[in-house]
Coordinates of C-alpha atoms and ligand atoms in Angstrom, one line a residue:
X1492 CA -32.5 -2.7 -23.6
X1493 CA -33.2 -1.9 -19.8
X1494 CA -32.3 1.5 -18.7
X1495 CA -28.7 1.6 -17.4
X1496 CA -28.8 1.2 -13.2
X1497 CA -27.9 4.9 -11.9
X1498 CA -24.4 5.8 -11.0
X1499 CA -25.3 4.8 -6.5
X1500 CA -25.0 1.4 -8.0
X1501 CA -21.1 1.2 -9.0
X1502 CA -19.8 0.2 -5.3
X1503 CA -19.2 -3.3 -4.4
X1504 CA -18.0 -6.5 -5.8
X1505 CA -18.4 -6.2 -9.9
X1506 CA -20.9 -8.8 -10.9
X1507 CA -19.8 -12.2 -12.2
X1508 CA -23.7 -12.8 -13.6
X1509 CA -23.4 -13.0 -16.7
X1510 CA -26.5 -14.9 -17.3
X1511 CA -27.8 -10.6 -16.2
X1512 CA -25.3 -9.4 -18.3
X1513 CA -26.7 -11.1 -21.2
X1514 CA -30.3 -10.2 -20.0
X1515 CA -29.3 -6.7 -20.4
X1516 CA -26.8 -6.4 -23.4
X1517 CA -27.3 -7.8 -26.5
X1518 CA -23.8 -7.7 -27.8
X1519 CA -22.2 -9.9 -24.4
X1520 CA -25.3 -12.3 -25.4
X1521 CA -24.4 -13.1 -28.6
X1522 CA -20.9 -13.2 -27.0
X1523 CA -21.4 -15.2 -24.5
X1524 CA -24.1 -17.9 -26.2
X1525 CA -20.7 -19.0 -28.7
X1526 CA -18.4 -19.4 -25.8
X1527 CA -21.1 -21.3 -23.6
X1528 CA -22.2 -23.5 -26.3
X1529 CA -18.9 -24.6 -26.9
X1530 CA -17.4 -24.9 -23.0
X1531 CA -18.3 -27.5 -20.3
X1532 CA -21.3 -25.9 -18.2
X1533 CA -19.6 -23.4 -15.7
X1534 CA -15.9 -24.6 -16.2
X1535 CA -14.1 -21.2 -15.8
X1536 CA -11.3 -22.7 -17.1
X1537 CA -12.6 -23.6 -20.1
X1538 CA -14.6 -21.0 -20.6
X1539 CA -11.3 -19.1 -20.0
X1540 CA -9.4 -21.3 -23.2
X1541 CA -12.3 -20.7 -25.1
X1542 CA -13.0 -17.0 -24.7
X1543 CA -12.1 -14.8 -27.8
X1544 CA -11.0 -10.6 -27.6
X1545 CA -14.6 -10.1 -29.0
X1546 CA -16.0 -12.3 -25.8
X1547 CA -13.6 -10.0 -23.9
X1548 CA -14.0 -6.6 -25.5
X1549 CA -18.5 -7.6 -24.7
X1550 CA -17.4 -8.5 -21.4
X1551 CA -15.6 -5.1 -20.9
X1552 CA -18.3 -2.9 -22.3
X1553 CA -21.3 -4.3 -20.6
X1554 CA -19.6 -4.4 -17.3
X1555 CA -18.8 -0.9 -17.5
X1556 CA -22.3 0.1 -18.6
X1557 CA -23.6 -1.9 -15.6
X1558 CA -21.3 -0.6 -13.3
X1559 CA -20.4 2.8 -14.0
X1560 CA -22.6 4.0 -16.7
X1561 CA -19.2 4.4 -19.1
X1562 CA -19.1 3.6 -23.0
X1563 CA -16.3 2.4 -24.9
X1564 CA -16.5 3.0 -28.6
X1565 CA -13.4 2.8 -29.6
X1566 CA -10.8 -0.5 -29.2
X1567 CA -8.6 -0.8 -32.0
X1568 CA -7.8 -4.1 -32.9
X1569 CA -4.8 -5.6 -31.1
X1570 CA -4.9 -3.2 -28.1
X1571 CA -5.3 -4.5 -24.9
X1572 CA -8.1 -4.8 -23.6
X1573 CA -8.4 -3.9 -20.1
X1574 CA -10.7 -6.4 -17.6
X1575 CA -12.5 -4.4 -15.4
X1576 CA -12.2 -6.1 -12.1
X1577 CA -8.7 -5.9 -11.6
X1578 CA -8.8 -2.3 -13.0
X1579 CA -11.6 -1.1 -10.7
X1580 CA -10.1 -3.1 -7.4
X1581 CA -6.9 -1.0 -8.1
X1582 CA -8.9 1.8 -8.3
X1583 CA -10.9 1.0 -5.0
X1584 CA -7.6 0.6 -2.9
X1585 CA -6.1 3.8 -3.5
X1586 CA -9.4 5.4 -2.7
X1587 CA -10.4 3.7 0.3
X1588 CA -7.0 2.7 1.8
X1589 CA -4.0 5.1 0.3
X1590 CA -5.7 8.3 -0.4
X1591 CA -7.6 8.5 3.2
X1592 CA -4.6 7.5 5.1
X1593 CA -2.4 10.9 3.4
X1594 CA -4.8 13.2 5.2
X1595 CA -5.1 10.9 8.4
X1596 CA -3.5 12.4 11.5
X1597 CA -2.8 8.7 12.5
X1598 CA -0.7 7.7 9.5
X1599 CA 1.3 10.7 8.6
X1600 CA 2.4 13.7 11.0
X1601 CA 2.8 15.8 8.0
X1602 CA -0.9 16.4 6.5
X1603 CA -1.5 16.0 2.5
X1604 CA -3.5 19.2 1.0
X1605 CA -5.7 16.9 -1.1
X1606 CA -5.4 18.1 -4.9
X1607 CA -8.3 16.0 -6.4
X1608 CA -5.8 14.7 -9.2
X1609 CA -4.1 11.7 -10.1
X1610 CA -1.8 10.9 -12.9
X1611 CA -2.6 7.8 -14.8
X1612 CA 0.9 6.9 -16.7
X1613 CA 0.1 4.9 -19.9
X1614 CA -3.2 4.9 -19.8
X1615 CA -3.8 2.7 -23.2
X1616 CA -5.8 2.9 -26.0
X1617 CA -8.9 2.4 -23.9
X1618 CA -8.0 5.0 -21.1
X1619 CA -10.0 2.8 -18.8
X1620 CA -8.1 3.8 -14.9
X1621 CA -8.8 7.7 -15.9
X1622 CA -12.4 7.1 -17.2
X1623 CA -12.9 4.4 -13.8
X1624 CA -11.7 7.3 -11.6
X1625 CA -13.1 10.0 -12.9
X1626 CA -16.6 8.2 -13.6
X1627 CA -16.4 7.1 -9.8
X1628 CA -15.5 10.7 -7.8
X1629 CA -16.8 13.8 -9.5
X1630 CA -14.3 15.7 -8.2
X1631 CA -11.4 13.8 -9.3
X1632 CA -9.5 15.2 -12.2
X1633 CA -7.0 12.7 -14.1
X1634 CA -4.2 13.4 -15.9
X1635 CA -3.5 10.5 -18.7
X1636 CA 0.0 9.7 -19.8
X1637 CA 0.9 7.7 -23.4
X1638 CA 3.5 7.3 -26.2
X1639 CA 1.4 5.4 -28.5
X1640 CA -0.2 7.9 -31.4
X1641 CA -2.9 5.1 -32.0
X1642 CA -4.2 4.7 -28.6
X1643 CA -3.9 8.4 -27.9
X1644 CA -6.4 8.7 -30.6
X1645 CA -8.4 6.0 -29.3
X1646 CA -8.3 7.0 -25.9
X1647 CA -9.3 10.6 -27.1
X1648 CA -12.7 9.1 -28.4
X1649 CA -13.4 7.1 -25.3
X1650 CA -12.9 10.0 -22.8
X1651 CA -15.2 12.4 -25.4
X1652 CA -18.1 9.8 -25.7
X1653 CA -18.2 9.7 -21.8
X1654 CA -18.4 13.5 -22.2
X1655 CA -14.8 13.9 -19.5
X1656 CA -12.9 15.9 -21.5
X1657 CA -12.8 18.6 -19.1
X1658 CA -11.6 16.3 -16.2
X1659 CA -9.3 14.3 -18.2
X1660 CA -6.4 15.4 -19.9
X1661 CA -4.1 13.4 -21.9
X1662 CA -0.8 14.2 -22.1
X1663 CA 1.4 12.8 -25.7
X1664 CA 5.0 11.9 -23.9
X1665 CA 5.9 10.9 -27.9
X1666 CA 7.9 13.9 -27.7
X1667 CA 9.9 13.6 -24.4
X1668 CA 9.9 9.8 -25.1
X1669 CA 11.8 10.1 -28.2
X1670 CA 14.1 12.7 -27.6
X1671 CA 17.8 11.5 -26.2
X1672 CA 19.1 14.1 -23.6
X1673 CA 21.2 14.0 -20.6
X1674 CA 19.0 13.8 -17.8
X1675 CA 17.4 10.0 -17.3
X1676 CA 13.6 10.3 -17.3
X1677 CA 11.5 7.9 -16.7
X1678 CA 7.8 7.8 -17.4
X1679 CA 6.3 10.0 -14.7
X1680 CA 9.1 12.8 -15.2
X1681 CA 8.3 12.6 -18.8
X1682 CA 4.4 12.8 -18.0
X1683 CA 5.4 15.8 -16.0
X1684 CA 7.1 17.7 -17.7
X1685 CA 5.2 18.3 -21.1
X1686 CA 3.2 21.1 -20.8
X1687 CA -0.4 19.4 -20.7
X1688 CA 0.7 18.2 -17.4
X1689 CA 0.4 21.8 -16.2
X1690 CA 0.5 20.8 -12.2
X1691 CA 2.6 21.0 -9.4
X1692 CA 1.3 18.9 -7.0
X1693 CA -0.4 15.4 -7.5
X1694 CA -2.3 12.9 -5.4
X1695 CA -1.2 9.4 -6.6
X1696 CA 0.1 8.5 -9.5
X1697 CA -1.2 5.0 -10.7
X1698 CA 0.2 2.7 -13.8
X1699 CA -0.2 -1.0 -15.5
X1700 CA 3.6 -1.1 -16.7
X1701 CA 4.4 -3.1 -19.8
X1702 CA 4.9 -6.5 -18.1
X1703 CA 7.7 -8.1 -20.2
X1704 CA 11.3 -7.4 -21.3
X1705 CA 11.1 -9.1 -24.6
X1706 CA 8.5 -11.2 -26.3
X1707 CA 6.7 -13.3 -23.9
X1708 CA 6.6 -16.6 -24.2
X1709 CA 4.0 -19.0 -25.2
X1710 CA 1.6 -19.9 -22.4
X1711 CA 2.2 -22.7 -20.8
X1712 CA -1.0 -23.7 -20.2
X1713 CA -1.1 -23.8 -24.4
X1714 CA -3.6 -20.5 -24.1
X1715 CA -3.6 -17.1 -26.4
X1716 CA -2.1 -14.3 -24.8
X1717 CA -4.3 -11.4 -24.6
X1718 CA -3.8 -9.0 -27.7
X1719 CA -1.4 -6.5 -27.0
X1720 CA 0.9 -4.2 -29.0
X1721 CA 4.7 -3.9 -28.3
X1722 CA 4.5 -0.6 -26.2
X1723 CA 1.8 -2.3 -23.9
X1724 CA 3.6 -5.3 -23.2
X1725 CA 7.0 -4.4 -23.6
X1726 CA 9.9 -2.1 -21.9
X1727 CA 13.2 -3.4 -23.0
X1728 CA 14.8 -1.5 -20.3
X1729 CA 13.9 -4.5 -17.4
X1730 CA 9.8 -5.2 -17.8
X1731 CA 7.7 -4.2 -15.1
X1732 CA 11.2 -4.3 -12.9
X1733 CA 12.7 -1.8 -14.7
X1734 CA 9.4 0.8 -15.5
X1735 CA 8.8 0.8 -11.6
X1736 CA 12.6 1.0 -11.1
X1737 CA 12.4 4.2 -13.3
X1738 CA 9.2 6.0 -11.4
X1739 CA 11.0 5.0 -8.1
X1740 CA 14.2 7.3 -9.8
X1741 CA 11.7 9.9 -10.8
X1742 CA 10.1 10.1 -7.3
X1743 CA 13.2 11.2 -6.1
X1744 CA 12.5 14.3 -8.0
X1745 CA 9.0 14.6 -7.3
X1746 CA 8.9 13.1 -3.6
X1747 CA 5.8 14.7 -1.6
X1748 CA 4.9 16.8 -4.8
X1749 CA 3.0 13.7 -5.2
X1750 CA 1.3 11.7 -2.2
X1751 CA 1.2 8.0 -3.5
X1752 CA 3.3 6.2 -5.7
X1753 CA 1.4 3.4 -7.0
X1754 CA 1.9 0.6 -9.8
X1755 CA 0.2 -2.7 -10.7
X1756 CA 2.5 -5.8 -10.7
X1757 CA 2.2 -9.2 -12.8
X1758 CA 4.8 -11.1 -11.9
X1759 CA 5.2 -12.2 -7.9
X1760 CA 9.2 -12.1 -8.5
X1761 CA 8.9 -8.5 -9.4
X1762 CA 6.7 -7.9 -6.3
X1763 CA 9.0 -9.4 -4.1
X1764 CA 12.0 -7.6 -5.0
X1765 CA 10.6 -4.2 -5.3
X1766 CA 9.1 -4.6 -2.5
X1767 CA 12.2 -5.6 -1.0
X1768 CA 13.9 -2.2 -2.3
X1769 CA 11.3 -0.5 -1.1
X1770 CA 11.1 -1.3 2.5
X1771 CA 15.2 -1.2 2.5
X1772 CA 15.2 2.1 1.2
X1773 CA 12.1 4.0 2.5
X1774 CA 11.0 1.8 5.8
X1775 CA 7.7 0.2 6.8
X1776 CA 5.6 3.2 7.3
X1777 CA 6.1 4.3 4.0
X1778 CA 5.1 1.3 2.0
X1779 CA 1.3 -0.3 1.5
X1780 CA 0.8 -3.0 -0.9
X1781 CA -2.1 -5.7 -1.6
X1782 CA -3.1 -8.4 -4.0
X1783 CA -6.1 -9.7 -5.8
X1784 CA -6.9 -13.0 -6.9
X1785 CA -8.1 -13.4 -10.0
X1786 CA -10.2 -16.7 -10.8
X1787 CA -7.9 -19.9 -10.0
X1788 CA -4.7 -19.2 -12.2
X1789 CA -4.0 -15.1 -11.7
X1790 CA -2.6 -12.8 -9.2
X1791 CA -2.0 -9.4 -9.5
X1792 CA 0.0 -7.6 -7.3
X1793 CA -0.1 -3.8 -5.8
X1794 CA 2.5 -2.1 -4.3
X1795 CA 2.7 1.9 -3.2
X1796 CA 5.3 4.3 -1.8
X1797 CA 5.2 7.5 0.0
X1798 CA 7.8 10.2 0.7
X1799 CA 4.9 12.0 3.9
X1800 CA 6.5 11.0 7.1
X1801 CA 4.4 8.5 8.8
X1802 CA 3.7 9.2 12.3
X1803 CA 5.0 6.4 14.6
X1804 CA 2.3 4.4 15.6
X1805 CA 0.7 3.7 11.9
X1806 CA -1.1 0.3 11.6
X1807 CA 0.7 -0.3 8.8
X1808 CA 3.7 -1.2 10.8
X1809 CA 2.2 -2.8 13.5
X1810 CA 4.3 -5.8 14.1
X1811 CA 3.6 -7.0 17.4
X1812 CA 0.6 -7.7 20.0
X1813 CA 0.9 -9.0 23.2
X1814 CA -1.3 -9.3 26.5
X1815 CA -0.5 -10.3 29.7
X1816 CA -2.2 -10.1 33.5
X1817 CA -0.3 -9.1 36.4
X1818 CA -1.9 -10.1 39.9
X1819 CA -0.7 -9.2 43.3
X1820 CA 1.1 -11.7 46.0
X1821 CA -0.5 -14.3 47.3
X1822 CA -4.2 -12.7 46.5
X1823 CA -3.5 -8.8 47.6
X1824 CA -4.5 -6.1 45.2
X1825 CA -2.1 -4.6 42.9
X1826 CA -2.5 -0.9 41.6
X1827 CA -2.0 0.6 37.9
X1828 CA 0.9 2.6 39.7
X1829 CA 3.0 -0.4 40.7
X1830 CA 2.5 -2.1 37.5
X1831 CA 3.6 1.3 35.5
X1832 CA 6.6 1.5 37.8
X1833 CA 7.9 -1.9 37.3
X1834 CA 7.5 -1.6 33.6
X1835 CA 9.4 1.8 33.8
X1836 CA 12.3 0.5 35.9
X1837 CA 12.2 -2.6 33.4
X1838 CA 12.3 -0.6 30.0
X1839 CA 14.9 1.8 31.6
X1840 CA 17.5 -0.4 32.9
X1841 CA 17.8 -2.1 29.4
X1842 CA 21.5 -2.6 29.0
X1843 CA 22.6 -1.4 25.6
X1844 CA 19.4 0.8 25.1
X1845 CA 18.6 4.5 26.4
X1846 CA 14.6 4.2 26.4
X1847 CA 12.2 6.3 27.9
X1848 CA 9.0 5.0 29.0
X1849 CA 6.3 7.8 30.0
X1850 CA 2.6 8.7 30.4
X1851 CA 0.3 9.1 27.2
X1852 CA -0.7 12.6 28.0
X1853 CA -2.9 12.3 24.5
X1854 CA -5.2 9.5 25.3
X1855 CA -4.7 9.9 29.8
X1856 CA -8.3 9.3 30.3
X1857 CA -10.0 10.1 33.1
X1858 CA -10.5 7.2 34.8
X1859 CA -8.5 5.8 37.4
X1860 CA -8.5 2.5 36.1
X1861 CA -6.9 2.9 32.8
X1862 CA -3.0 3.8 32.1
X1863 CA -1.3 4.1 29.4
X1864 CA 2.7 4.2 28.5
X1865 CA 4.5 5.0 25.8
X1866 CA 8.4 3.3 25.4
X1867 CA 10.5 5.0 22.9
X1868 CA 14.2 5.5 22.3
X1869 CA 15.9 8.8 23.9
X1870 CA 17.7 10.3 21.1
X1871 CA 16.6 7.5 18.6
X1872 CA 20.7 7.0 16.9
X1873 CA 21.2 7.2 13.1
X1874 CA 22.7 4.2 12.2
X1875 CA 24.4 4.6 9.0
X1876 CA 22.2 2.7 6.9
X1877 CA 20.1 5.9 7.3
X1878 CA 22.8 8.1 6.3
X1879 CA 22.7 9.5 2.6
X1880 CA 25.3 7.9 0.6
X1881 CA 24.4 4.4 2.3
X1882 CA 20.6 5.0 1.9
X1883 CA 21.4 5.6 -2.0
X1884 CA 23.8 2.5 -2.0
X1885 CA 21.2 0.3 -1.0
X1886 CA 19.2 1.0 -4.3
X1887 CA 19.8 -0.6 -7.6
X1888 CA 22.4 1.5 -9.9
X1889 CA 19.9 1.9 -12.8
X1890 CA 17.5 4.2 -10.0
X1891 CA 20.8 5.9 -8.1
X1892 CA 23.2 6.3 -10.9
X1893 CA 24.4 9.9 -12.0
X1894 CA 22.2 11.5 -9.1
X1895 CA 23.1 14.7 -8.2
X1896 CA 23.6 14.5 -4.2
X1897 CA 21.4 17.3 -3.7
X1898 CA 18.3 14.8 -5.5
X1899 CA 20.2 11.9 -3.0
X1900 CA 20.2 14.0 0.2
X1901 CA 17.9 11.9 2.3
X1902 CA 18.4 12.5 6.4
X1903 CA 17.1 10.0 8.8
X1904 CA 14.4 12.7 9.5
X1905 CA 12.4 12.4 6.2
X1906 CA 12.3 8.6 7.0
X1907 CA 11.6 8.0 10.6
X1908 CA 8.2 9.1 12.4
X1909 CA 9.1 11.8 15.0
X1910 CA 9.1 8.7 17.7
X1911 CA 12.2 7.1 16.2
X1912 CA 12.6 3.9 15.2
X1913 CA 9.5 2.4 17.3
X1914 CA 6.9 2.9 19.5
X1915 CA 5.8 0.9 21.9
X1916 CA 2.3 1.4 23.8
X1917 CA 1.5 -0.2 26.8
X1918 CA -2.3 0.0 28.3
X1919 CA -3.2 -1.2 31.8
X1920 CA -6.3 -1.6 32.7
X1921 CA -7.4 -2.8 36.3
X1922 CA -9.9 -6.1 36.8
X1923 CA -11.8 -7.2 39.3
X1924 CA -11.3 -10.6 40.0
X1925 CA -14.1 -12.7 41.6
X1926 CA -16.1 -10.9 44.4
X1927 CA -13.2 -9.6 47.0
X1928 CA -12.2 -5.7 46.3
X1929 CA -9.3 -7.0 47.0
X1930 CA -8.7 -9.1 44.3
X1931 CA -8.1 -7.6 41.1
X1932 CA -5.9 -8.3 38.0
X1933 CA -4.0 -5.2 36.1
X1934 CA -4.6 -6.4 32.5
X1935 CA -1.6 -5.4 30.0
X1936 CA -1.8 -5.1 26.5
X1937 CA 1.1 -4.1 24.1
X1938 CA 1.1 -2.9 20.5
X1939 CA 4.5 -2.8 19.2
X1940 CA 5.1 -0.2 15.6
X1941 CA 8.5 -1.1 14.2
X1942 CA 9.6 1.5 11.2
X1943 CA 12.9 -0.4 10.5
X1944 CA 15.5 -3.1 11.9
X1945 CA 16.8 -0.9 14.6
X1946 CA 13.4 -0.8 15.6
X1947 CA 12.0 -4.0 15.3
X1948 CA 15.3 -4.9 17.6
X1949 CA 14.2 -2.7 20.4
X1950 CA 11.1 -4.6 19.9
X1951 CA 12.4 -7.9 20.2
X1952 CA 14.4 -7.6 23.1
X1953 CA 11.4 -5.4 25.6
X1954 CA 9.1 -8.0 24.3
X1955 CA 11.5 -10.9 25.0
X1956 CA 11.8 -10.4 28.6
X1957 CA 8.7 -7.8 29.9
X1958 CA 5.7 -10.0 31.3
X1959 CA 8.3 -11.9 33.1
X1960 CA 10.0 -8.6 34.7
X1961 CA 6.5 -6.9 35.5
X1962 CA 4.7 -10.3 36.9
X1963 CA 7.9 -10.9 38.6
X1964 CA 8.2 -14.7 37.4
X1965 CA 11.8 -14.1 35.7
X1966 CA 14.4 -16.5 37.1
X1967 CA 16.0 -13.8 39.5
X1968 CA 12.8 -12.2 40.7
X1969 CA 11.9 -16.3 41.6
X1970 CA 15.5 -16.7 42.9
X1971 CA 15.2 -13.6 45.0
X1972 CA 11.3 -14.7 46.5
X1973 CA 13.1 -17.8 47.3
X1974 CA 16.0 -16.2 49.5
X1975 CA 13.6 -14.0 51.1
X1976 CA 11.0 -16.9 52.0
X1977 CA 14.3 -18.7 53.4
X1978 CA 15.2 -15.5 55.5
X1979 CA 11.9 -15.3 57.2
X1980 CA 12.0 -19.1 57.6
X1981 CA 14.9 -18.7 59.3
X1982 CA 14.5 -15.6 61.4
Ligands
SAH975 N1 -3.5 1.4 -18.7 C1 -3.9 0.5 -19.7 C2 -2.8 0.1 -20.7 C3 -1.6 -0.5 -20.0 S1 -0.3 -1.1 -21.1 C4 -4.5 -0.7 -19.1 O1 -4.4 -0.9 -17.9 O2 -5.2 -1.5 -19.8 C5 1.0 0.0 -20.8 C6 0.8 1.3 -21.6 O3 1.9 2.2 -21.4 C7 0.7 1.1 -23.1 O4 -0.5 1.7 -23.6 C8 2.0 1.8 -23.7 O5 1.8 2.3 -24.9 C9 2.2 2.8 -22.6 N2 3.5 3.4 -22.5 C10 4.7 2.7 -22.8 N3 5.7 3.6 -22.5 C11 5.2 4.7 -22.1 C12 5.8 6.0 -21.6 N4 7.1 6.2 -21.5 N5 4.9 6.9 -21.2 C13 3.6 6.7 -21.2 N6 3.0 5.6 -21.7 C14 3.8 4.6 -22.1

């Protein structure tokens, strides 16, 4: 067998040749001649009915040789096991996208002291998110939840053949699982709180819940399910609903102990609705999610929470983009001033709203020819959907139930970006139009961040009437042209 390709060659797309993968691993050959031999020439489809856990468990194994130089001796029979391109795109995403953005000035005012651990919460028999991780960033220590004895073992073996012992810890939750007590814990409280957990603050926490509630059923496309036990595909308190339901209760324990709350979704139902509770609850700015196609039947989906207060003009929660040109009567020039001053007197005379509009003293450049404004909210109101016992009556019971109120007490300040509600930013930027010096253009263009429906109603109504106000084109500023063209007329 060819040498394994050194650890620079992980990054990127995972490869789909497996004609290569065959060249290289003797195992996936033999693997992968029976399932070829008896499926239509490159039909993933039926390659996919005809594939078998020991195609599977080839598959696994020679991709993460290839990929990430990582063995995987041990896979006892009817665990799951874990396809490594969803498992490594999850991997990828808090990474590159969530883990960057905590320690980003432009996402969350208050900075994340990065830890260099993550919590993995059932990590299975093959451990495969903390051996990924930990594989991937040297520096990364994991921190490996699970209740079942027989993948504990398992898992054990696969982190010691990699030789990660001393960056992976696995933590046996049979204990705190099994014992009935008052408090409610759910499984990242009962990671935490064994004594392997040992740590006070965490980076992200990442998990593949148990999907189902009870037995699935059949397929309906008449294919096997993958082999799983009943602790990997099933929590009887809700499925994946209810396990994400449960962290989301934890976390209000935890909050910015940890920096992102993560989980893998099968089902788009349970997406949606925890999404749904999500946003509700925490706003905009603190929720990221994504999705990943897999083949032509499967989607998974991937959704993360974060109690850091975002800073208002994330672009997460960019929701609007608008540009407009503003040119002077008939042909005269038309500064940046007069432009800023009509949107001022516009933004300010809002009835219903108390907004301020003022100068970005952060990014005032230099030139002359570039402005740019900032609209706000004076005194950005609570409304009480922000206030605590509203905020916790918006979540389900199961996550809010016996809460003490100290654990509930949520103010509008945790939530909102210091900006309030929204942020508006308005640049202006002066154009020469054609050759006259006289003629120029002042060129607006308007990002709108909404952090939740007060907000995005702000939004909505300075969007709904602004070009017209600051071109002058509205009805009354063309009514009001028209009587003064009639007054000179007539004079
Ligand atoms: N992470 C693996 C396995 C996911 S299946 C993978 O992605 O392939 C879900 C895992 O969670 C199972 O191994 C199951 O035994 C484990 N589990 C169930 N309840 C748990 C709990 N309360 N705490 C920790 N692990 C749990």
């Amino acid at each position: 067998m060819k040498p394994s390709p050194s650890r620079k060659r992980r990054r990127g797309p995972l490869t789909q040749d497996f004609e290569l993968l065959a060249s290289r691993y003797s195992d996936f050959a033999t693997e992968w001649s029976s399932v070829s031999a008896s499926s239509d020439n490159n039909d993933h489809r039926s390659l996919a009915s005809k594939s078998t856990p020991s195609f599977q468990l080839s598959l696994t194994r020679a991709l993460l040789d290839f990929h990430f130089s990582l063995k995987l001796p041990s896979l006892p029979e009817n665990r799951l096991c874990p396809p490594v391109p969803n498992r490594w795109f999850y991997c990828e995403w808090i990474l590159q996208e969530l883990m960057p953005s905590l320690t980003n000035p432009n996402h969350f005012s208050t900075g994340h002291r990065v830890q260099n651990v993550g919590l993995d919460i059932g990590t299975g028999a093959s451990a495969i998110y903390s051996l990924l991780l930990a594989a991937h960033d040297t520096k990364l220590r994991m921190l490996a939840s699970e209740v079942d004895p027989i993948s504990l073992a398992s898992a054990k073996t696969n982190i010691d053949t990699n030789n990660l012992q001393d960056r992976i810890t696995l933590i046996d939750v049979g204990q705190t699982y099994n014992t009935s007590c008052n408090v409610i814990r759910g499984p990242l409280l009962q990671a935490l709180e064994e004594k392997s957990a040992a740590t006070e603050y965490l980076d992200f926490v990442l998990t593949n819940p148990p999907f189902f509630e009870e037995n699935p059923p059949d397929r309906a496309d008449g294919r096997a399910r993958t082999p799983m036990t009943q602790t990997e595909s099933i929590y009887s308190d809700g499925g994946e609903v209810g396990w994400v339901l449960d962290i989301l209760r934890d976390s209000l324990t935890t909050r910015t102990r940890i920096g992102w709350y993560t989980t893998m979704l099968s089902k788009k139902t349970s997406f949606v609705k925890l999404k749904r509770i999500l946003l509700d609850f925490l706003g905009p700015g603190h929720v990221r999610s994504t999705e990943l196609e897999i083949g032509s039947t499967m989607t998974r989906w991937f959704l993360a929470w974060t109690y850091y207060r975002p800073y208002g003009q994330t672009t997460a929660v960019e929701t609007r983009r608008i540009n407009f040109d503003v040119q002077g009567n008939e042909g005269a020039a038309i500064t940046l001033d007069k432009v800023a001053d009509r949107l001022k007197t516009y933004c300010t005379s809002i009835p219903g709203w108390d907004l301020a509009c003022s100068k970005d003293t952060n990014t005032q450049k230099e030139s002359v020819m570039c402005l740019e404004l900032i609209v706000t909210e004076n005194n950005p109101s609570i409304p009480s959907s922000y206030m605590v016992e509203e905020k916790a009556a918006q979540l389900p019971d199961r996550v809010s139930m016996d809460m003490s109120t100290e654990t509930l007490s949520l103010t509008a300040k945790d939530w909102l970006p210091a900006e309030g509600h929204f942020v508006m930013r308005f640049r202006l930027v002066v154009e020469q139009i054609g050759s006259s010096e006289k003629q120029n253009a002042v060129k607006v263009s308007v990002h709108a961040y909404g952090h939740s429906s007060h907000g995005g109603k702000a939004i909505e109504k300075i969007l709904s009437r602004v070009e017209g106000e600051v071109t002058r084109t509205n009805r009354r500023w063309r009514r009001q042209l028209a009587r003064q063209n009639q007054q000179q007329t007539s004079a």
